[in-house]
Amino acid sequence: MSIIVVGSTAFDDIETPKGKKTRVVGGSCIYFSLAASFLAKPKIVSVVGNDFSKQFFSKLNKKNIETSGLIVKNGKTFSWGGKYKSVSEDPETKFTNLNVFENFEPFIPKSYYLANKIIFLANIDPDLQNKVLDTVDSKKFIGMDTMNFWILSKRKSLDKAFNRIDLLTINELELGLITKKNSLDKSLKYIFDKYSLKYLIVKKGSAGSLLATKNELFWIPCYPFADMVDPTGAGDSFAGGLFSYLAKSNSITKKNIIKGMIYGSSIASFTIESFGTDKLFKLSKKELGIRFRYLTKMAKII
Ligand code: AMP
């Protein structure tokens, strides 16, 4: 089964207590698709500039990732700089250069719809997320992510998108920014009263993640022994793991979403053990399976 993912492809400058790296290839759809590639065929819709390495395309293709919708445009690739004061905190954004994303018109190649039931709108300008939603069939299961940058600058467009999707993943701080409520119960009420989405996933870093529906709440732990080096891409990898699990399942049910969240947490625990995507490229199915089974056991109450 394939997953169409629309999102950013980036050069990241990252600083964490474990070190500093510049021009690391990243971006929401890169982390998402690498994480999703173990169980599904990710198909990327994104844009890079002509400063982006052609070799990286082949590295993605070798991982069973389709890149015909990853367009090369004249200009510079999107770039982002982030500094983590501690590995458990959100980063301070140092710069965001949209570059080739400024005039990007997302286009989903026809071939992408083959064996496809899921579309993920990874973190990117919500105007672009809406443009994609204008073109896709409403029977698809649609997931979406966003971040503080867009919540603060394009709230109207985000509100529109939130009413057109099935599942939203955001972190705890972003939830507070959206709802302006100071408690979880008030925030959840705000989301489910205002938007038509069915599932909300709140990422809580080392405290795991929550799945909320209008009437229920579930908690999923995160792998506790990861050797944290660089948290960049943890959220995108979590989503890639989760959505690939759903693409592989016969039906999208609450139970499968919970299992998929455990799978996504297992992958994210590897992403953070190196700068950029290094660990994701090297990760084996066997290593991943060990953490997935460990976390599944941990998530059982008795
Ligand atoms: P996360 O999973 O939240 O750590 O996402 C990290 C990725 O988000 C980095 O590789 C960045 O390139 C990308 N990113 C940062 N800011 C933005 C933005 N405003 N729009 C899209 N992607 C971004």
Short mmCIF file of C-alpha atoms and ligand atoms in Angstrom, two decimals:
data_model
loop_
_atom_site.label_atom_id
_atom_site.label_comp_id
_atom_site.label_asym_id
_atom_site.label_seq_id
_atom_site.Cartn_x
_atom_site.Cartn_y
_atom_site.Cartn_z
CA MET A 1 0.00 0.00 0.00
CA SER A 2 1.26 3.49 -0.74
CA ILE A 3 1.08 6.73 1.25
CA ILE A 4 1.15 10.12 -0.44
CA VAL A 5 3.09 12.60 1.70
CA VAL A 6 3.20 16.32 1.05
CA GLY A 7 5.71 18.28 3.09
CA SER A 8 9.00 20.11 3.35
CA THR A 9 12.41 18.95 2.10
CA ALA A 10 15.10 20.98 3.78
CA PHE A 11 18.64 21.82 4.67
CA ASP A 12 18.71 22.04 8.46
CA ASP A 13 21.27 23.76 10.71
CA ILE A 14 20.94 22.02 14.05
CA GLU A 15 22.45 22.72 17.44
CA THR A 16 21.83 20.43 20.42
CA PRO A 17 23.77 19.87 23.69
CA LYS A 18 25.44 16.96 21.81
CA GLY A 19 26.88 19.10 18.98
CA LYS A 20 26.28 21.27 15.95
CA LYS A 21 25.70 20.37 12.27
CA THR A 22 24.95 22.51 9.24
CA ARG A 23 23.14 21.74 5.97
CA VAL A 24 21.83 18.38 7.15
CA VAL A 25 19.15 17.04 4.79
CA GLY A 26 15.84 17.02 6.61
CA GLY A 27 12.33 18.37 6.26
CA SER A 28 9.01 16.93 7.35
CA CYS A 29 8.37 14.72 4.32
CA ILE A 30 11.89 13.26 4.33
CA TYR A 31 11.68 12.06 7.94
CA PHE A 32 8.09 10.91 7.38
CA SER A 33 8.84 8.87 4.27
CA LEU A 34 12.01 7.24 5.61
CA ALA A 35 10.08 6.12 8.70
CA ALA A 36 7.13 4.94 6.60
CA SER A 37 9.30 2.99 4.16
CA PHE A 38 9.54 -0.12 6.38
CA LEU A 39 5.85 -1.03 5.94
CA ALA A 40 4.57 1.00 2.96
CA LYS A 41 5.60 2.74 -0.23
CA PRO A 42 5.85 6.47 0.50
CA LYS A 43 5.31 8.83 -2.45
CA ILE A 44 6.71 12.31 -1.94
CA VAL A 45 5.18 15.61 -3.11
CA SER A 46 7.67 18.39 -2.37
CA VAL A 47 10.19 20.76 -3.93
CA VAL A 48 13.94 21.37 -3.70
CA GLY A 49 16.26 23.90 -5.30
CA ASN A 50 19.03 23.15 -7.77
CA ASP A 51 21.49 23.20 -4.85
CA PHE A 52 20.07 19.83 -3.69
CA SER A 53 22.11 16.66 -4.31
CA LYS A 54 20.80 14.26 -7.01
CA GLN A 55 22.43 11.43 -5.06
CA PHE A 56 19.98 11.93 -2.23
CA PHE A 57 17.13 11.13 -4.66
CA SER A 58 18.74 7.75 -5.40
CA LYS A 59 19.24 7.11 -1.68
CA LEU A 60 15.50 7.63 -1.20
CA ASN A 61 14.62 5.46 -4.22
CA LYS A 62 16.75 2.63 -2.78
CA LYS A 63 14.51 2.77 0.30
CA ASN A 64 11.42 2.16 -1.88
CA ILE A 65 10.45 5.86 -1.75
CA GLU A 66 8.87 7.34 -4.89
CA THR A 67 10.26 10.76 -5.83
CA SER A 68 8.62 11.66 -9.15
CA GLY A 69 6.59 14.30 -7.25
CA LEU A 70 9.73 15.76 -5.65
CA ILE A 71 10.29 18.63 -8.05
CA VAL A 72 13.58 20.47 -8.64
CA LYS A 73 13.18 24.23 -9.17
CA ASN A 74 15.64 26.99 -9.94
CA GLY A 75 16.60 28.55 -6.63
CA LYS A 76 17.56 27.50 -3.14
CA THR A 77 16.16 24.60 -1.11
CA PHE A 78 14.02 25.45 1.95
CA SER A 79 16.25 25.83 5.00
CA TRP A 80 15.62 25.87 8.74
CA GLY A 81 17.86 26.47 11.73
CA GLY A 82 16.97 25.23 15.21
CA LYS A 83 18.70 25.24 18.58
CA TYR A 84 17.74 22.84 21.37
CA LYS A 85 18.77 24.12 24.82
CA SER A 86 18.04 20.65 26.17
CA VAL A 87 17.06 17.58 24.19
CA SER A 88 13.70 17.40 25.96
CA GLU A 89 12.61 20.94 25.02
CA ASP A 90 11.17 22.35 21.81
CA PRO A 91 13.82 24.02 19.65
CA GLU A 92 14.28 27.74 19.30
CA THR A 93 13.89 28.51 15.58
CA LYS A 94 16.92 30.53 14.42
CA PHE A 95 15.73 31.03 10.84
CA THR A 96 13.16 29.75 8.34
CA ASN A 97 13.96 30.41 4.67
CA LEU A 98 11.05 29.29 2.50
CA ASN A 99 13.06 29.78 -0.74
CA VAL A 100 11.61 27.53 -3.51
CA PHE A 101 8.51 26.90 -1.35
CA GLU A 102 7.41 30.52 -1.82
CA ASN A 103 5.94 29.87 -5.27
CA PHE A 104 5.38 26.14 -5.03
CA GLU A 105 2.16 24.68 -6.51
CA PRO A 106 1.83 21.12 -5.16
CA PHE A 107 0.94 18.57 -7.82
CA ILE A 108 0.15 14.91 -7.18
CA PRO A 109 1.20 12.70 -10.13
CA LYS A 110 -1.61 10.37 -11.34
CA SER A 111 0.54 7.29 -10.67
CA TYR A 112 0.61 8.22 -6.97
CA TYR A 113 -3.05 7.22 -6.60
CA LEU A 114 -2.29 3.55 -7.36
CA ALA A 115 -2.89 1.35 -4.27
CA ASN A 116 -3.42 4.44 -2.18
CA LYS A 117 -5.88 5.06 0.65
CA ILE A 118 -3.90 7.47 2.82
CA ILE A 119 -2.61 11.01 2.38
CA PHE A 120 -0.44 12.75 4.95
CA LEU A 121 -0.06 16.52 4.95
CA ALA A 122 3.22 16.85 6.80
CA ASN A 123 4.29 20.18 8.27
CA ILE A 124 4.23 22.79 5.50
CA ASP A 125 2.41 26.03 4.63
CA PRO A 126 -1.32 25.38 5.34
CA ASP A 127 -2.23 27.19 2.10
CA LEU A 128 -0.42 24.35 0.30
CA GLN A 129 -2.11 21.76 2.51
CA ASN A 130 -5.49 23.25 1.51
CA LYS A 131 -4.53 23.25 -2.18
CA VAL A 132 -3.82 19.53 -1.93
CA LEU A 133 -7.12 18.97 -0.11
CA ASP A 134 -8.92 20.74 -2.99
CA THR A 135 -7.72 18.00 -5.35
CA VAL A 136 -8.09 14.80 -3.31
CA ASP A 137 -11.00 12.45 -3.03
CA SER A 138 -12.74 12.73 0.34
CA LYS A 139 -12.80 8.92 0.80
CA LYS A 140 -9.07 8.95 1.54
CA PHE A 141 -7.94 8.87 5.15
CA ILE A 142 -6.18 12.21 5.67
CA GLY A 143 -3.65 12.98 8.38
CA MET A 144 -2.01 16.31 9.03
CA ASP A 145 0.71 17.95 11.10
CA THR A 146 1.67 21.57 11.66
CA MET A 147 3.87 23.72 13.90
CA ASN A 148 4.01 27.00 15.85
CA PHE A 149 5.38 28.93 12.81
CA TRP A 150 2.14 28.31 10.86
CA ILE A 151 -0.20 28.51 13.87
CA LEU A 152 1.07 32.05 14.48
CA SER A 153 1.19 33.19 10.85
CA LYS A 154 -1.63 31.36 8.99
CA ARG A 155 -4.32 30.50 11.52
CA LYS A 156 -7.32 30.99 9.17
CA SER A 157 -5.89 28.63 6.61
CA LEU A 158 -5.13 26.06 9.34
CA ASP A 159 -8.70 26.28 10.66
CA LYS A 160 -9.98 25.55 7.17
CA ALA A 161 -7.69 22.50 6.82
CA PHE A 162 -8.56 21.15 10.31
CA ASN A 163 -12.17 20.83 9.14
CA ARG A 164 -11.19 18.75 6.11
CA ILE A 165 -9.03 16.04 7.68
CA ASP A 166 -9.46 12.88 9.81
CA LEU A 167 -6.45 12.96 12.11
CA LEU A 168 -4.23 15.76 13.43
CA THR A 169 -0.86 15.27 15.13
CA ILE A 170 0.54 18.18 17.14
CA ASN A 171 2.71 18.61 20.21
CA GLU A 172 1.56 19.83 23.59
CA LEU A 173 2.83 23.41 23.11
CA GLU A 174 1.17 23.71 19.71
CA LEU A 175 -2.12 22.47 21.18
CA GLY A 176 -1.92 25.30 23.75
CA LEU A 177 -1.15 27.82 20.99
CA ILE A 178 -4.18 26.69 18.99
CA THR A 179 -6.69 26.54 21.84
CA LYS A 180 -5.27 29.18 24.23
CA LYS A 181 -6.56 26.94 27.05
CA ASN A 182 -4.48 26.05 30.07
CA SER A 183 -5.77 22.54 30.69
CA LEU A 184 -5.94 19.40 28.58
CA ASP A 185 -9.67 18.83 29.07
CA LYS A 186 -10.51 22.39 27.95
CA SER A 187 -8.15 22.09 24.98
CA LEU A 188 -9.71 18.81 23.85
CA LYS A 189 -13.22 20.23 24.21
CA TYR A 190 -12.18 23.26 22.13
CA ILE A 191 -10.76 21.04 19.35
CA PHE A 192 -13.69 18.63 19.11
CA ASP A 193 -16.32 21.41 19.38
CA LYS A 194 -14.68 23.58 16.72
CA TYR A 195 -13.35 21.08 14.18
CA SER A 196 -14.79 18.00 12.50
CA LEU A 197 -11.64 15.84 12.78
CA LYS A 198 -12.09 12.40 14.43
CA TYR A 199 -8.71 11.82 16.00
CA LEU A 200 -6.25 14.13 17.72
CA ILE A 201 -2.77 12.93 18.65
CA VAL A 202 -0.87 15.05 21.17
CA LYS A 203 2.88 14.39 21.21
CA LYS A 204 4.41 14.88 24.64
CA GLY A 205 8.10 14.19 23.97
CA SER A 206 9.63 11.82 26.50
CA ALA A 207 6.23 11.61 28.23
CA GLY A 208 4.81 9.67 25.26
CA SER A 209 1.72 10.60 23.29
CA LEU A 210 -2.04 10.81 23.68
CA LEU A 211 -4.78 9.72 21.33
CA ALA A 212 -8.00 11.65 21.84
CA THR A 213 -11.38 11.16 20.23
CA LYS A 214 -14.47 13.18 21.19
CA ASN A 215 -15.17 10.85 24.14
CA GLU A 216 -12.04 8.85 24.85
CA LEU A 217 -8.39 9.30 25.72
CA PHE A 218 -5.49 6.84 25.48
CA TRP A 219 -1.82 7.17 26.52
CA ILE A 220 1.08 5.58 24.64
CA PRO A 221 4.58 5.52 26.20
CA CYS A 222 7.76 6.39 24.38
CA TYR A 223 10.83 4.13 24.35
CA PRO A 224 12.65 5.11 27.58
CA PHE A 225 16.24 4.09 26.77
CA ALA A 226 16.98 6.03 23.56
CA ASP A 227 20.36 7.77 23.49
CA MET A 228 19.12 11.25 22.52
CA VAL A 229 21.46 13.19 20.19
CA ASP A 230 19.14 15.32 18.03
CA PRO A 231 15.33 15.44 18.45
CA THR A 232 14.76 16.90 14.95
CA GLY A 233 12.32 14.81 12.95
CA ALA A 234 10.99 12.81 15.90
CA GLY A 235 7.42 14.01 15.27
CA ASP A 236 7.59 13.38 11.52
CA SER A 237 9.08 9.90 12.02
CA PHE A 238 6.40 9.09 14.59
CA ALA A 239 3.74 10.05 12.03
CA GLY A 240 5.51 8.08 9.25
CA GLY A 241 5.59 4.96 11.41
CA LEU A 242 1.95 5.37 12.46
CA PHE A 243 0.60 5.99 8.95
CA SER A 244 2.62 3.14 7.40
CA TYR A 245 1.13 0.83 10.04
CA LEU A 246 -2.36 2.04 9.04
CA ALA A 247 -1.57 1.65 5.33
CA LYS A 248 -0.63 -1.97 6.02
CA SER A 249 -3.71 -2.70 8.17
CA ASN A 250 -7.00 -3.72 6.58
CA SER A 251 -8.98 -1.04 8.35
CA ILE A 252 -8.36 2.24 10.10
CA THR A 253 -9.71 1.64 13.59
CA LYS A 254 -8.91 3.09 17.00
CA LYS A 255 -7.11 -0.14 17.90
CA ASN A 256 -4.90 0.02 14.81
CA ILE A 257 -4.16 3.71 15.44
CA ILE A 258 -2.96 2.82 18.96
CA LYS A 259 -0.77 -0.02 17.65
CA GLY A 260 0.50 2.33 14.93
CA MET A 261 1.40 4.93 17.55
CA ILE A 262 3.51 2.32 19.38
CA TYR A 263 5.18 1.50 16.06
CA GLY A 264 5.72 5.23 15.34
CA SER A 265 7.22 5.75 18.82
CA SER A 266 9.64 2.89 18.20
CA ILE A 267 10.90 4.47 14.96
CA ALA A 268 11.13 7.97 16.47
CA SER A 269 13.34 6.55 19.24
CA PHE A 270 15.93 5.70 16.57
CA THR A 271 15.61 9.01 14.66
CA ILE A 272 16.75 10.97 17.70
CA GLU A 273 19.89 8.87 18.18
CA SER A 274 21.80 10.65 15.38
CA PHE A 275 21.90 14.05 13.68
CA GLY A 276 19.53 14.22 10.72
CA THR A 277 18.43 11.03 8.97
CA ASP A 278 21.62 8.96 9.48
CA LYS A 279 20.12 6.45 11.88
CA LEU A 280 16.92 6.08 9.85
CA PHE A 281 18.96 5.13 6.78
CA LYS A 282 20.92 2.51 8.74
CA LEU A 283 18.06 1.10 10.78
CA SER A 284 17.21 -2.57 10.22
CA LYS A 285 13.75 -4.17 10.48
CA LYS A 286 15.17 -6.48 13.14
CA GLU A 287 16.30 -3.62 15.45
CA LEU A 288 12.98 -1.88 14.93
CA GLY A 289 11.06 -5.07 15.72
CA ILE A 290 12.88 -5.43 19.05
CA ARG A 291 11.87 -1.93 20.24
CA PHE A 292 8.34 -2.33 18.90
CA ARG A 293 7.83 -5.55 20.89
CA TYR A 294 9.39 -3.96 23.98
CA LEU A 295 7.08 -0.94 23.79
CA THR A 296 4.01 -3.07 23.05
CA LYS A 297 4.71 -4.99 26.28
CA MET A 298 5.32 -1.74 28.19
CA ALA A 299 2.05 -0.24 26.95
CA LYS A 300 0.04 -3.11 28.47
CA ILE A 301 -1.25 -2.12 31.90
CA ILE A 302 -1.47 -5.71 33.24
P1 AMP B 1 9.96 17.76 13.78
O1 AMP B 1 9.51 16.36 13.48
O2 AMP B 1 8.85 18.59 14.33
O3 AMP B 1 11.20 17.80 14.61
O4 AMP B 1 10.31 18.44 12.36
C1 AMP B 1 11.60 18.80 11.97
C2 AMP B 1 11.65 19.24 10.52
O5 AMP B 1 10.70 20.27 10.28
C3 AMP B 1 13.01 19.82 10.16
O6 AMP B 1 13.72 18.91 9.36
C4 AMP B 1 12.69 21.14 9.43
O7 AMP B 1 13.32 21.24 8.17
C5 AMP B 1 11.19 21.12 9.24
N1 AMP B 1 10.60 22.46 9.42
C6 AMP B 1 10.98 23.42 10.30
N2 AMP B 1 10.21 24.53 10.17
C7 AMP B 1 9.33 24.26 9.16
C8 AMP B 1 8.27 25.00 8.55
N3 AMP B 1 7.96 26.24 8.94
N4 AMP B 1 7.56 24.40 7.55
C9 AMP B 1 7.86 23.14 7.16
N5 AMP B 1 8.84 22.38 7.69
C10 AMP B 1 9.58 22.93 8.67
#
